[in-house]
Structures are given as C-alpha cells and as structure tokens.
Amino acid sequence: MDRLLLLEDDSALLDGLQYVLRKNGYEVDAARTVAEANRLLAEKPPYGLLLLDVTLPDGTGFAVCEQVRRGGGTAPILFLTAADEETSIIRGLDCGGDDYLTKPFKLGELCSRIRALLRRAGMPRQEEPSVLRSGPLQIDLLGSKAALEGRPLELTGMEYRLLCILVRNANRIVTRRALLDALWDGNGNFVDDNTLSVYMRRLRGKLERDPSHPEYLRTIRGLGYQWKEAGE
C-alpha cells in the first residue's frame, strides 16, 4: 500500500481528501501545518508521494518541497493551488514539484494524477540510450544531431540543447525559468527571456508542418513549454 503525506490547512477539505484517498487504497498521514509535515517527514519512513497545499498558517508548501529535495528525497510532489495563483504554479514546478492541481478540482482527476505519478516513480531508472525517439523525431545523442521523418534537421547548438531538454521531459511542462537555468553555462553565457522566445519560435519553424498550430512543441501560456508526443 502506497503511503501519502497530505498537507492541507482547510479541515473540511483535509477530511474529505483523507476519506477519498483511503477508499482508493492509500495510507494517508495528514498535516495542517508546515511544522507538522516536517515532523512526519523526520519521524516516518519515506513517503511514496506528497500532496502539498501552497499557503499554510506557518509557511508554504514550497518550503517543504525544497527541504525534501535538499535532503535527497525523490518522492513525487503534487501541489494543490488556488485557481488564480499562476505564480504559485511556476514556483512549485521550479522548486522541485512534479505536478499541480488547481482548486477546486475533481476527486477523480486527483486520483488519476496520483496514480500516474506513482507509476512514473516506480519505473526502474535506466541508463539513457544513445538515441532519443519521439514519434517521427529521432535525436542522436552521440552525434549531436536530429532528424524528423528521416530528414536531417539543421539546428544550432542552442536549438539542439532546447530540443533535448523538451524531449527528455515529453508530455511534461518545462517552465521558462527551468529552461533558462539549464541553458546557462559556467562561462557566464546565458539566454535571456526574449532570446528564449526567439529560439523556440525558430525551433518550432523547423519542426512543425504548421508552426501557428503546433503539433509537438506547444506553448503553455504563463508557464512554459511542452513537447507533446504523438498519440498522447
């Protein structure tokens, strides 16, 4: 049985979520404050997944997430955020969160997200292959080159790096901040926000049949970008 940590300060919502999660076969430890969550994390065996509200009486779910990641914790983290907290969604993904749900949400969707995250976390880690494939796209990691439907793509170094990041995170949102951080190098070379937009537009022009209606490289407004695998 998977053990979950649920951090939520709304008593009615907390009780309802505990009931539903237990009915779905999960063991749930509940906390109403950051202090309670930190105590449970310190005293209990590692959890299979963390459900964290963002705004708590004594802090934020972000702080809990950051502490877990600093300590080497790899359990999936799902944030529960208010519908209008776009900045909270971005910060949650940047600080180590895996997914988010905006309130109010359907309980069926919550359980579906939890199952998907637990499946992903339970997959054995394998050595990265020398070739990445996603639908008609093939990336030769050893040769640093890519082809679409067998046709070589003429990519700049930056476009190639962006494509690799997105395909490695296929079907997941990659925030603009995460991309900017990944493209910065130790020599002080960096990409600013406007330049990133230009690179993404050029990359889409090389990948999409109709760049104005992208099939693969999608913009998630206010958050970042997503590589959508064919058939997903």
mmCIF file with all atom_site columns, C-alpha atoms in Angstrom:
data_model
loop_
_atom_site.group_PDB
_atom_site.id
_atom_site.type_symbol
_atom_site.label_atom_id
_atom_site.label_alt_id
_atom_site.label_comp_id
_atom_site.label_asym_id
_atom_site.label_entity_id
_atom_site.label_seq_id
_atom_site.pdbx_PDB_ins_code
_atom_site.Cartn_x
_atom_site.Cartn_y
_atom_site.Cartn_z
_atom_site.occupancy
_atom_site.B_iso_or_equiv
_atom_site.pdbx_formal_charge
_atom_site.auth_seq_id
_atom_site.auth_comp_id
_atom_site.auth_asym_id
_atom_site.auth_atom_id
_atom_site.pdbx_PDB_model_num
ATOM 1   C CA . MET A 1 1   ? 0.000   0.000  0.000   1.00 0.00 ? 1   MET A CA 1
ATOM 2   C CA . ASP A 1 2   ? 1.376   3.402  -1.004  1.00 0.00 ? 2   ASP A CA 1
ATOM 3   C CA . ARG A 1 3   ? 1.829   5.903  1.826   1.00 0.00 ? 3   ARG A CA 1
ATOM 4   C CA . LEU A 1 4   ? 0.993   9.540  1.150   1.00 0.00 ? 4   LEU A CA 1
ATOM 5   C CA . LEU A 1 5   ? 1.636   12.718 3.093   1.00 0.00 ? 5   LEU A CA 1
ATOM 6   C CA . LEU A 1 6   ? -1.224  15.212 2.796   1.00 0.00 ? 6   LEU A CA 1
ATOM 7   C CA . LEU A 1 7   ? -0.525  18.807 3.872   1.00 0.00 ? 7   LEU A CA 1
ATOM 8   C CA . GLU A 1 8   ? -3.695  20.936 3.892   1.00 0.00 ? 8   GLU A CA 1
ATOM 9   C CA . ASP A 1 9   ? -4.923  23.500 6.444   1.00 0.00 ? 9   ASP A CA 1
ATOM 10  C CA . ASP A 1 10  ? -8.594  23.504 5.393   1.00 0.00 ? 10  ASP A CA 1
ATOM 11  C CA . SER A 1 11  ? -10.115 20.999 7.830   1.00 0.00 ? 11  SER A CA 1
ATOM 12  C CA . ALA A 1 12  ? -13.161 20.146 5.702   1.00 0.00 ? 12  ALA A CA 1
ATOM 13  C CA . LEU A 1 13  ? -11.049 19.591 2.576   1.00 0.00 ? 13  LEU A CA 1
ATOM 14  C CA . LEU A 1 14  ? -8.454  17.658 4.559   1.00 0.00 ? 14  LEU A CA 1
ATOM 15  C CA . ASP A 1 15  ? -11.076 15.288 5.985   1.00 0.00 ? 15  ASP A CA 1
ATOM 16  C CA . GLY A 1 16  ? -12.686 14.786 2.585   1.00 0.00 ? 16  GLY A CA 1
ATOM 17  C CA . LEU A 1 17  ? -9.386  14.083 0.847   1.00 0.00 ? 17  LEU A CA 1
ATOM 18  C CA . GLN A 1 18  ? -8.314  11.623 3.539   1.00 0.00 ? 18  GLN A CA 1
ATOM 19  C CA . TYR A 1 19  ? -11.582 9.729  3.150   1.00 0.00 ? 19  TYR A CA 1
ATOM 20  C CA . VAL A 1 20  ? -11.354 9.521  -0.639  1.00 0.00 ? 20  VAL A CA 1
ATOM 21  C CA . LEU A 1 21  ? -7.669  8.578  -0.693  1.00 0.00 ? 21  LEU A CA 1
ATOM 22  C CA . ARG A 1 22  ? -8.145  5.835  1.888   1.00 0.00 ? 22  ARG A CA 1
ATOM 23  C CA . LYS A 1 23  ? -11.154 4.495  -0.039  1.00 0.00 ? 23  LYS A CA 1
ATOM 24  C CA . ASN A 1 24  ? -8.826  4.283  -3.049  1.00 0.00 ? 24  ASN A CA 1
ATOM 25  C CA . GLY A 1 25  ? -6.376  2.125  -1.136  1.00 0.00 ? 25  GLY A CA 1
ATOM 26  C CA . TYR A 1 26  ? -3.813  4.659  0.061   1.00 0.00 ? 26  TYR A CA 1
ATOM 27  C CA . GLU A 1 27  ? -2.392  5.014  3.545   1.00 0.00 ? 27  GLU A CA 1
ATOM 28  C CA . VAL A 1 28  ? -2.523  8.717  4.435   1.00 0.00 ? 28  VAL A CA 1
ATOM 29  C CA . ASP A 1 29  ? -0.747  10.792 7.068   1.00 0.00 ? 29  ASP A CA 1
ATOM 30  C CA . ALA A 1 30  ? -2.263  14.262 7.398   1.00 0.00 ? 30  ALA A CA 1
ATOM 31  C CA . ALA A 1 31  ? -0.708  17.554 8.484   1.00 0.00 ? 31  ALA A CA 1
ATOM 32  C CA . ARG A 1 32  ? -2.269  21.009 8.817   1.00 0.00 ? 32  ARG A CA 1
ATOM 33  C CA . THR A 1 33  ? 0.950   23.000 9.215   1.00 0.00 ? 33  THR A CA 1
ATOM 34  C CA . VAL A 1 34  ? 4.478   23.040 7.835   1.00 0.00 ? 34  VAL A CA 1
ATOM 35  C CA . ALA A 1 35  ? 5.772   22.111 11.301  1.00 0.00 ? 35  ALA A CA 1
ATOM 36  C CA . GLU A 1 36  ? 3.545   19.016 11.433  1.00 0.00 ? 36  GLU A CA 1
ATOM 37  C CA . ALA A 1 37  ? 4.607   17.985 7.933   1.00 0.00 ? 37  ALA A CA 1
ATOM 38  C CA . ASN A 1 38  ? 8.299   18.368 8.787   1.00 0.00 ? 38  ASN A CA 1
ATOM 39  C CA . ARG A 1 39  ? 7.802   16.275 11.924  1.00 0.00 ? 39  ARG A CA 1
ATOM 40  C CA . LEU A 1 40  ? 6.126   13.488 9.972   1.00 0.00 ? 40  LEU A CA 1
ATOM 41  C CA . LEU A 1 41  ? 8.833   13.581 7.315   1.00 0.00 ? 41  LEU A CA 1
ATOM 42  C CA . ALA A 1 42  ? 11.504  13.261 10.004  1.00 0.00 ? 42  ALA A CA 1
ATOM 43  C CA . GLU A 1 43  ? 9.811   10.530 12.040  1.00 0.00 ? 43  GLU A CA 1
ATOM 44  C CA . LYS A 1 44  ? 8.134   8.321  9.428   1.00 0.00 ? 44  LYS A CA 1
ATOM 45  C CA . PRO A 1 45  ? 9.629   6.102  6.708   1.00 0.00 ? 45  PRO A CA 1
ATOM 46  C CA . PRO A 1 46  ? 9.852   7.750  3.287   1.00 0.00 ? 46  PRO A CA 1
ATOM 47  C CA . TYR A 1 47  ? 6.506   8.511  1.665   1.00 0.00 ? 47  TYR A CA 1
ATOM 48  C CA . GLY A 1 48  ? 5.534   7.357  -1.794  1.00 0.00 ? 48  GLY A CA 1
ATOM 49  C CA . LEU A 1 49  ? 4.053   10.753 -2.691  1.00 0.00 ? 49  LEU A CA 1
ATOM 50  C CA . LEU A 1 50  ? 3.482   14.183 -1.144  1.00 0.00 ? 50  LEU A CA 1
ATOM 51  C CA . LEU A 1 51  ? 0.333   16.289 -1.617  1.00 0.00 ? 51  LEU A CA 1
ATOM 52  C CA . LEU A 1 52  ? 1.152   19.837 -0.553  1.00 0.00 ? 52  LEU A CA 1
ATOM 53  C CA . ASP A 1 53  ? -1.116  22.851 -0.224  1.00 0.00 ? 53  ASP A CA 1
ATOM 54  C CA . VAL A 1 54  ? 0.741   26.059 -1.047  1.00 0.00 ? 54  VAL A CA 1
ATOM 55  C CA . THR A 1 55  ? -0.370  28.521 1.659   1.00 0.00 ? 55  THR A CA 1
ATOM 56  C CA . LEU A 1 56  ? -0.195  27.288 5.259   1.00 0.00 ? 56  LEU A CA 1
ATOM 57  C CA . PRO A 1 57  ? -0.509  29.089 8.620   1.00 0.00 ? 57  PRO A CA 1
ATOM 58  C CA . ASP A 1 58  ? 3.218   28.813 9.374   1.00 0.00 ? 58  ASP A CA 1
ATOM 59  C CA . GLY A 1 59  ? 4.798   28.824 5.916   1.00 0.00 ? 59  GLY A CA 1
ATOM 60  C CA . THR A 1 60  ? 4.364   27.340 2.452   1.00 0.00 ? 60  THR A CA 1
ATOM 61  C CA . GLY A 1 61  ? 4.330   24.003 0.736   1.00 0.00 ? 61  GLY A CA 1
ATOM 62  C CA . PHE A 1 62  ? 7.241   25.273 -1.346  1.00 0.00 ? 62  PHE A CA 1
ATOM 63  C CA . ALA A 1 63  ? 9.443   25.269 1.753   1.00 0.00 ? 63  ALA A CA 1
ATOM 64  C CA . VAL A 1 64  ? 8.525   21.648 2.472   1.00 0.00 ? 64  VAL A CA 1
ATOM 65  C CA . CYS A 1 65  ? 9.254   20.678 -1.136  1.00 0.00 ? 65  CYS A CA 1
ATOM 66  C CA . GLU A 1 66  ? 12.622  22.446 -1.113  1.00 0.00 ? 66  GLU A CA 1
ATOM 67  C CA . GLN A 1 67  ? 13.617  20.774 2.161   1.00 0.00 ? 67  GLN A CA 1
ATOM 68  C CA . VAL A 1 68  ? 12.688  17.330 0.806   1.00 0.00 ? 68  VAL A CA 1
ATOM 69  C CA . ARG A 1 69  ? 14.694  17.880 -2.384  1.00 0.00 ? 69  ARG A CA 1
ATOM 70  C CA . ARG A 1 70  ? 17.704  19.262 -0.476  1.00 0.00 ? 70  ARG A CA 1
ATOM 71  C CA . GLY A 1 71  ? 17.667  16.121 1.642   1.00 0.00 ? 71  GLY A CA 1
ATOM 72  C CA . GLY A 1 72  ? 17.779  13.921 -1.453  1.00 0.00 ? 72  GLY A CA 1
ATOM 73  C CA . GLY A 1 73  ? 14.105  12.946 -1.381  1.00 0.00 ? 73  GLY A CA 1
ATOM 74  C CA . THR A 1 74  ? 12.793  11.783 -4.759  1.00 0.00 ? 74  THR A CA 1
ATOM 75  C CA . ALA A 1 75  ? 9.120   11.109 -3.956  1.00 0.00 ? 75  ALA A CA 1
ATOM 76  C CA . PRO A 1 76  ? 6.727   12.755 -6.430  1.00 0.00 ? 76  PRO A CA 1
ATOM 77  C CA . ILE A 1 77  ? 5.264   16.031 -5.156  1.00 0.00 ? 77  ILE A CA 1
ATOM 78  C CA . LEU A 1 78  ? 1.835   17.263 -6.244  1.00 0.00 ? 78  LEU A CA 1
ATOM 79  C CA . PHE A 1 79  ? 0.904   20.841 -5.324  1.00 0.00 ? 79  PHE A CA 1
ATOM 80  C CA . LEU A 1 80  ? -2.662  21.937 -4.621  1.00 0.00 ? 80  LEU A CA 1
ATOM 81  C CA . THR A 1 81  ? -3.026  25.587 -5.604  1.00 0.00 ? 81  THR A CA 1
ATOM 82  C CA . ALA A 1 82  ? -5.734  28.230 -5.839  1.00 0.00 ? 82  ALA A CA 1
ATOM 83  C CA . ALA A 1 83  ? -7.052  28.686 -9.382  1.00 0.00 ? 83  ALA A CA 1
ATOM 84  C CA . ASP A 1 84  ? -5.634  32.203 -9.780  1.00 0.00 ? 84  ASP A CA 1
ATOM 85  C CA . GLU A 1 85  ? -2.156  31.530 -8.380  1.00 0.00 ? 85  GLU A CA 1
ATOM 86  C CA . GLU A 1 86  ? -0.241  31.305 -11.677 1.00 0.00 ? 86  GLU A CA 1
ATOM 87  C CA . THR A 1 87  ? 2.971   32.395 -9.966  1.00 0.00 ? 87  THR A CA 1
ATOM 88  C CA . SER A 1 88  ? 2.498   29.627 -7.418  1.00 0.00 ? 88  SER A CA 1
ATOM 89  C CA . ILE A 1 89  ? 2.294   27.023 -10.177 1.00 0.00 ? 89  ILE A CA 1
ATOM 90  C CA . ILE A 1 90  ? 5.530   28.246 -11.735 1.00 0.00 ? 90  ILE A CA 1
ATOM 91  C CA . ARG A 1 91  ? 7.349   28.403 -8.411  1.00 0.00 ? 91  ARG A CA 1
ATOM 92  C CA . GLY A 1 92  ? 6.108   24.945 -7.439  1.00 0.00 ? 92  GLY A CA 1
ATOM 93  C CA . LEU A 1 93  ? 7.466   23.365 -10.613 1.00 0.00 ? 93  LEU A CA 1
ATOM 94  C CA . ASP A 1 94  ? 10.749  25.255 -10.314 1.00 0.00 ? 94  ASP A CA 1
ATOM 95  C CA . CYS A 1 95  ? 11.388  24.234 -6.698  1.00 0.00 ? 95  CYS A CA 1
ATOM 96  C CA . GLY A 1 96  ? 11.080  20.510 -7.381  1.00 0.00 ? 96  GLY A CA 1
ATOM 97  C CA . GLY A 1 97  ? 7.372   19.784 -7.709  1.00 0.00 ? 97  GLY A CA 1
ATOM 98  C CA . ASP A 1 98  ? 6.222   17.225 -10.265 1.00 0.00 ? 98  ASP A CA 1
ATOM 99  C CA . ASP A 1 99  ? 2.654   18.318 -10.916 1.00 0.00 ? 99  ASP A CA 1
ATOM 100 C CA . TYR A 1 100 ? -0.111  20.594 -9.685  1.00 0.00 ? 100 TYR A CA 1
ATOM 101 C CA . LEU A 1 101 ? -3.886  20.759 -9.411  1.00 0.00 ? 101 LEU A CA 1
ATOM 102 C CA . THR A 1 102 ? -5.837  23.985 -9.134  1.00 0.00 ? 102 THR A CA 1
ATOM 103 C CA . LYS A 1 103 ? -8.714  24.237 -6.665  1.00 0.00 ? 103 LYS A CA 1
ATOM 104 C CA . PRO A 1 104 ? -11.483 23.348 -6.956  1.00 0.00 ? 104 PRO A CA 1
ATOM 105 C CA . PHE A 1 105 ? -10.618 20.028 -8.581  1.00 0.00 ? 105 PHE A CA 1
ATOM 106 C CA . LYS A 1 106 ? -12.448 16.785 -9.244  1.00 0.00 ? 106 LYS A CA 1
ATOM 107 C CA . LEU A 1 107 ? -11.503 13.942 -6.943  1.00 0.00 ? 107 LEU A CA 1
ATOM 108 C CA . GLY A 1 108 ? -11.316 11.547 -9.873  1.00 0.00 ? 108 GLY A CA 1
ATOM 109 C CA . GLU A 1 109 ? -8.695  13.736 -11.536 1.00 0.00 ? 109 GLU A CA 1
ATOM 110 C CA . LEU A 1 110 ? -6.703  13.906 -8.293  1.00 0.00 ? 110 LEU A CA 1
ATOM 111 C CA . CYS A 1 111 ? -6.618  10.112 -8.026  1.00 0.00 ? 111 CYS A CA 1
ATOM 112 C CA . SER A 1 112 ? -5.664  9.823  -11.696 1.00 0.00 ? 112 SER A CA 1
ATOM 113 C CA . ARG A 1 113 ? -2.746  12.252 -11.225 1.00 0.00 ? 113 ARG A CA 1
ATOM 114 C CA . ILE A 1 114 ? -1.585  10.357 -8.137  1.00 0.00 ? 114 ILE A CA 1
ATOM 115 C CA . ARG A 1 115 ? -1.632  7.019  -9.972  1.00 0.00 ? 115 ARG A CA 1
ATOM 116 C CA . ALA A 1 116 ? 0.320   8.487  -12.891 1.00 0.00 ? 116 ALA A CA 1
ATOM 117 C CA . LEU A 1 117 ? 2.978   9.997  -10.616 1.00 0.00 ? 117 LEU A CA 1
ATOM 118 C CA . LEU A 1 118 ? 3.347   6.772  -8.637  1.00 0.00 ? 118 LEU A CA 1
ATOM 119 C CA . ARG A 1 119 ? 3.686   4.744  -11.850 1.00 0.00 ? 119 ARG A CA 1
ATOM 120 C CA . ARG A 1 120 ? 6.371   7.098  -13.111 1.00 0.00 ? 120 ARG A CA 1
ATOM 121 C CA . ALA A 1 121 ? 8.233   6.989  -9.787  1.00 0.00 ? 121 ALA A CA 1
ATOM 122 C CA . GLY A 1 122 ? 8.101   3.176  -9.728  1.00 0.00 ? 122 GLY A CA 1
ATOM 123 C CA . MET A 1 123 ? 9.690   2.728  -13.132 1.00 0.00 ? 123 MET A CA 1
ATOM 124 C CA . PRO A 1 124 ? 13.273  1.482  -12.873 1.00 0.00 ? 124 PRO A CA 1
ATOM 125 C CA . ARG A 1 125 ? 15.877  4.070  -13.784 1.00 0.00 ? 125 ARG A CA 1
ATOM 126 C CA . GLN A 1 126 ? 17.756  3.026  -16.881 1.00 0.00 ? 126 GLN A CA 1
ATOM 127 C CA . GLU A 1 127 ? 20.903  4.311  -18.454 1.00 0.00 ? 127 GLU A CA 1
ATOM 128 C CA . GLU A 1 128 ? 19.996  6.901  -21.059 1.00 0.00 ? 128 GLU A CA 1
ATOM 129 C CA . PRO A 1 129 ? 20.073  5.440  -24.572 1.00 0.00 ? 129 PRO A CA 1
ATOM 130 C CA . SER A 1 130 ? 22.293  6.900  -27.252 1.00 0.00 ? 130 SER A CA 1
ATOM 131 C CA . VAL A 1 131 ? 19.210  7.773  -29.311 1.00 0.00 ? 131 VAL A CA 1
ATOM 132 C CA . LEU A 1 132 ? 16.044  9.564  -28.196 1.00 0.00 ? 132 LEU A CA 1
ATOM 133 C CA . ARG A 1 133 ? 12.876  8.830  -30.183 1.00 0.00 ? 133 ARG A CA 1
ATOM 134 C CA . SER A 1 134 ? 9.539   10.588 -30.048 1.00 0.00 ? 134 SER A CA 1
ATOM 135 C CA . GLY A 1 135 ? 7.120   9.831  -32.859 1.00 0.00 ? 135 GLY A CA 1
ATOM 136 C CA . PRO A 1 136 ? 8.805   10.843 -36.139 1.00 0.00 ? 136 PRO A CA 1
ATOM 137 C CA . LEU A 1 137 ? 11.646  12.609 -34.308 1.00 0.00 ? 137 LEU A CA 1
ATOM 138 C CA . GLN A 1 138 ? 14.999  10.912 -33.692 1.00 0.00 ? 138 GLN A CA 1
ATOM 139 C CA . ILE A 1 139 ? 17.861  12.505 -31.756 1.00 0.00 ? 139 ILE A CA 1
ATOM 140 C CA . ASP A 1 140 ? 21.353  11.015 -31.985 1.00 0.00 ? 140 ASP A CA 1
ATOM 141 C CA . LEU A 1 141 ? 22.892  11.983 -28.636 1.00 0.00 ? 141 LEU A CA 1
ATOM 142 C CA . LEU A 1 142 ? 26.346  10.740 -29.566 1.00 0.00 ? 142 LEU A CA 1
ATOM 143 C CA . GLY A 1 143 ? 26.397  12.604 -32.858 1.00 0.00 ? 143 GLY A CA 1
ATOM 144 C CA . SER A 1 144 ? 24.528  15.660 -31.523 1.00 0.00 ? 144 SER A CA 1
ATOM 145 C CA . LYS A 1 145 ? 22.141  15.651 -34.458 1.00 0.00 ? 145 LYS A CA 1
ATOM 146 C CA . ALA A 1 146 ? 18.438  15.169 -35.039 1.00 0.00 ? 146 ALA A CA 1
ATOM 147 C CA . ALA A 1 147 ? 16.153  14.028 -37.838 1.00 0.00 ? 147 ALA A CA 1
ATOM 148 C CA . LEU A 1 148 ? 12.415  14.400 -38.407 1.00 0.00 ? 148 LEU A CA 1
ATOM 149 C CA . GLU A 1 149 ? 10.762  11.696 -40.529 1.00 0.00 ? 149 GLU A CA 1
ATOM 150 C CA . GLY A 1 150 ? 14.247  10.728 -41.678 1.00 0.00 ? 150 GLY A CA 1
ATOM 151 C CA . ARG A 1 151 ? 15.088  14.274 -42.781 1.00 0.00 ? 151 ARG A CA 1
ATOM 152 C CA . PRO A 1 152 ? 18.122  15.805 -41.036 1.00 0.00 ? 152 PRO A CA 1
ATOM 153 C CA . LEU A 1 153 ? 17.321  18.966 -39.080 1.00 0.00 ? 153 LEU A CA 1
ATOM 154 C CA . GLU A 1 154 ? 19.659  21.913 -39.389 1.00 0.00 ? 154 GLU A CA 1
ATOM 155 C CA . LEU A 1 155 ? 19.807  23.033 -35.754 1.00 0.00 ? 155 LEU A CA 1
ATOM 156 C CA . THR A 1 156 ? 22.050  25.485 -33.979 1.00 0.00 ? 156 THR A CA 1
ATOM 157 C CA . GLY A 1 157 ? 23.732  24.326 -30.793 1.00 0.00 ? 157 GLY A CA 1
ATOM 158 C CA . MET A 1 158 ? 21.183  26.151 -28.656 1.00 0.00 ? 158 MET A CA 1
ATOM 159 C CA . GLU A 1 159 ? 18.228  24.779 -30.602 1.00 0.00 ? 159 GLU A CA 1
ATOM 160 C CA . TYR A 1 160 ? 19.618  21.252 -30.227 1.00 0.00 ? 160 TYR A CA 1
ATOM 161 C CA . ARG A 1 161 ? 20.009  21.682 -26.454 1.00 0.00 ? 161 ARG A CA 1
ATOM 162 C CA . LEU A 1 162 ? 16.462  23.010 -26.123 1.00 0.00 ? 162 LEU A CA 1
ATOM 163 C CA . LEU A 1 163 ? 15.058  20.121 -28.143 1.00 0.00 ? 163 LEU A CA 1
ATOM 164 C CA . CYS A 1 164 ? 16.874  17.546 -25.999 1.00 0.00 ? 164 CYS A CA 1
ATOM 165 C CA . ILE A 1 165 ? 15.557  19.091 -22.776 1.00 0.00 ? 165 ILE A CA 1
ATOM 166 C CA . LEU A 1 166 ? 11.981  19.118 -24.026 1.00 0.00 ? 166 LEU A CA 1
ATOM 167 C CA . VAL A 1 167 ? 12.011  15.589 -25.469 1.00 0.00 ? 167 VAL A CA 1
ATOM 168 C CA . ARG A 1 168 ? 13.564  14.181 -22.279 1.00 0.00 ? 168 ARG A CA 1
ATOM 169 C CA . ASN A 1 169 ? 10.599  15.713 -20.447 1.00 0.00 ? 169 ASN A CA 1
ATOM 170 C CA . ALA A 1 170 ? 7.994   14.724 -23.028 1.00 0.00 ? 170 ALA A CA 1
ATOM 171 C CA . ASN A 1 171 ? 4.379   15.476 -22.030 1.00 0.00 ? 171 ASN A CA 1
ATOM 172 C CA . ARG A 1 172 ? 5.534   17.490 -19.016 1.00 0.00 ? 172 ARG A CA 1
ATOM 173 C CA . ILE A 1 173 ? 5.554   21.261 -18.727 1.00 0.00 ? 173 ILE A CA 1
ATOM 174 C CA . VAL A 1 174 ? 9.065   22.717 -18.657 1.00 0.00 ? 174 VAL A CA 1
ATOM 175 C CA . THR A 1 175 ? 8.959   26.230 -17.235 1.00 0.00 ? 175 THR A CA 1
ATOM 176 C CA . ARG A 1 176 ? 10.731  29.115 -18.904 1.00 0.00 ? 176 ARG A CA 1
ATOM 177 C CA . ARG A 1 177 ? 12.838  29.549 -15.751 1.00 0.00 ? 177 ARG A CA 1
ATOM 178 C CA . ALA A 1 178 ? 13.924  25.903 -15.845 1.00 0.00 ? 178 ALA A CA 1
ATOM 179 C CA . LEU A 1 179 ? 14.950  26.273 -19.493 1.00 0.00 ? 179 LEU A CA 1
ATOM 180 C CA . LEU A 1 180 ? 16.855  29.492 -18.829 1.00 0.00 ? 180 LEU A CA 1
ATOM 181 C CA . ASP A 1 181 ? 18.685  27.861 -15.912 1.00 0.00 ? 181 ASP A CA 1
ATOM 182 C CA . ALA A 1 182 ? 19.533  24.781 -17.999 1.00 0.00 ? 182 ALA A CA 1
ATOM 183 C CA . LEU A 1 183 ? 20.957  26.882 -20.835 1.00 0.00 ? 183 LEU A CA 1
ATOM 184 C CA . TRP A 1 184 ? 23.214  28.972 -18.599 1.00 0.00 ? 184 TRP A CA 1
ATOM 185 C CA . ASP A 1 185 ? 26.806  27.743 -18.548 1.00 0.00 ? 185 ASP A CA 1
ATOM 186 C CA . GLY A 1 186 ? 29.793  28.185 -16.282 1.00 0.00 ? 186 GLY A CA 1
ATOM 187 C CA . ASN A 1 187 ? 31.424  30.680 -18.632 1.00 0.00 ? 187 ASN A CA 1
ATOM 188 C CA . GLY A 1 188 ? 28.710  33.181 -17.894 1.00 0.00 ? 188 GLY A CA 1
ATOM 189 C CA . ASN A 1 189 ? 26.956  32.691 -21.228 1.00 0.00 ? 189 ASN A CA 1
ATOM 190 C CA . PHE A 1 190 ? 23.216  32.911 -20.785 1.00 0.00 ? 190 PHE A CA 1
ATOM 191 C CA . VAL A 1 191 ? 19.965  33.272 -22.673 1.00 0.00 ? 191 VAL A CA 1
ATOM 192 C CA . ASP A 1 192 ? 17.534  35.985 -21.628 1.00 0.00 ? 192 ASP A CA 1
ATOM 193 C CA . ASP A 1 193 ? 13.760  35.642 -21.733 1.00 0.00 ? 193 ASP A CA 1
ATOM 194 C CA . ASN A 1 194 ? 13.273  37.381 -25.088 1.00 0.00 ? 194 ASN A CA 1
ATOM 195 C CA . THR A 1 195 ? 16.048  35.387 -26.745 1.00 0.00 ? 195 THR A CA 1
ATOM 196 C CA . LEU A 1 196 ? 14.487  32.162 -25.484 1.00 0.00 ? 196 LEU A CA 1
ATOM 197 C CA . SER A 1 197 ? 11.229  33.114 -27.223 1.00 0.00 ? 197 SER A CA 1
ATOM 198 C CA . VAL A 1 198 ? 13.130  33.660 -30.474 1.00 0.00 ? 198 VAL A CA 1
ATOM 199 C CA . TYR A 1 199 ? 14.877  30.275 -30.209 1.00 0.00 ? 199 TYR A CA 1
ATOM 200 C CA . MET A 1 200 ? 11.599  28.498 -29.514 1.00 0.00 ? 200 MET A CA 1
ATOM 201 C CA . ARG A 1 201 ? 9.913   30.192 -32.478 1.00 0.00 ? 201 ARG A CA 1
ATOM 202 C CA . ARG A 1 202 ? 12.767  29.179 -34.788 1.00 0.00 ? 202 ARG A CA 1
ATOM 203 C CA . LEU A 1 203 ? 12.799  25.637 -33.443 1.00 0.00 ? 203 LEU A CA 1
ATOM 204 C CA . ARG A 1 204 ? 9.053   25.335 -33.995 1.00 0.00 ? 204 ARG A CA 1
ATOM 205 C CA . GLY A 1 205 ? 9.518   26.546 -37.553 1.00 0.00 ? 205 GLY A CA 1
ATOM 206 C CA . LYS A 1 206 ? 11.926  23.669 -38.210 1.00 0.00 ? 206 LYS A CA 1
ATOM 207 C CA . LEU A 1 207 ? 9.775   21.000 -36.546 1.00 0.00 ? 207 LEU A CA 1
ATOM 208 C CA . GLU A 1 208 ? 6.143   21.777 -37.297 1.00 0.00 ? 208 GLU A CA 1
ATOM 209 C CA . ARG A 1 209 ? 4.177   21.460 -40.511 1.00 0.00 ? 209 ARG A CA 1
ATOM 210 C CA . ASP A 1 210 ? 2.147   24.483 -39.402 1.00 0.00 ? 210 ASP A CA 1
ATOM 211 C CA . PRO A 1 211 ? 4.084   26.477 -36.770 1.00 0.00 ? 211 PRO A CA 1
ATOM 212 C CA . SER A 1 212 ? 0.991   28.572 -35.976 1.00 0.00 ? 212 SER A CA 1
ATOM 213 C CA . HIS A 1 213 ? -0.816  25.367 -34.928 1.00 0.00 ? 213 HIS A CA 1
ATOM 214 C CA . PRO A 1 214 ? 1.981   23.252 -33.404 1.00 0.00 ? 214 PRO A CA 1
ATOM 215 C CA . GLU A 1 215 ? 1.513   19.527 -33.045 1.00 0.00 ? 215 GLU A CA 1
ATOM 216 C CA . TYR A 1 216 ? 4.580   18.795 -30.918 1.00 0.00 ? 216 TYR A CA 1
ATOM 217 C CA . LEU A 1 217 ? 6.210   21.918 -29.472 1.00 0.00 ? 217 LEU A CA 1
ATOM 218 C CA . ARG A 1 218 ? 3.444   23.622 -27.537 1.00 0.00 ? 218 ARG A CA 1
ATOM 219 C CA . THR A 1 219 ? 3.407   26.824 -25.523 1.00 0.00 ? 219 THR A CA 1
ATOM 220 C CA . ILE A 1 220 ? 1.617   26.522 -22.173 1.00 0.00 ? 220 ILE A CA 1
ATOM 221 C CA . ARG A 1 221 ? 0.579   30.110 -21.621 1.00 0.00 ? 221 ARG A CA 1
ATOM 222 C CA . GLY A 1 222 ? 2.014   31.649 -18.479 1.00 0.00 ? 222 GLY A CA 1
ATOM 223 C CA . LEU A 1 223 ? 4.016   28.542 -17.590 1.00 0.00 ? 223 LEU A CA 1
ATOM 224 C CA . GLY A 1 224 ? 6.432   27.387 -20.271 1.00 0.00 ? 224 GLY A CA 1
ATOM 225 C CA . TYR A 1 225 ? 6.631   24.759 -22.991 1.00 0.00 ? 225 TYR A CA 1
ATOM 226 C CA . GLN A 1 226 ? 5.703   21.133 -23.546 1.00 0.00 ? 226 GLN A CA 1
ATOM 227 C CA . TRP A 1 227 ? 6.857   18.505 -26.026 1.00 0.00 ? 227 TRP A CA 1
ATOM 228 C CA . LYS A 1 228 ? 3.696   16.553 -26.874 1.00 0.00 ? 228 LYS A CA 1
ATOM 229 C CA . GLU A 1 229 ? 4.397   13.024 -28.006 1.00 0.00 ? 229 GLU A CA 1
ATOM 230 C CA . ALA A 1 230 ? 2.358   11.705 -30.916 1.00 0.00 ? 230 ALA A CA 1
ATOM 231 C CA . GLY A 1 231 ? -0.746  9.867  -29.779 1.00 0.00 ? 231 GLY A CA 1
ATOM 232 C CA . GLU A 1 232 ? -0.664  11.309 -26.236 1.00 0.00 ? 232 GLU A CA 1
#
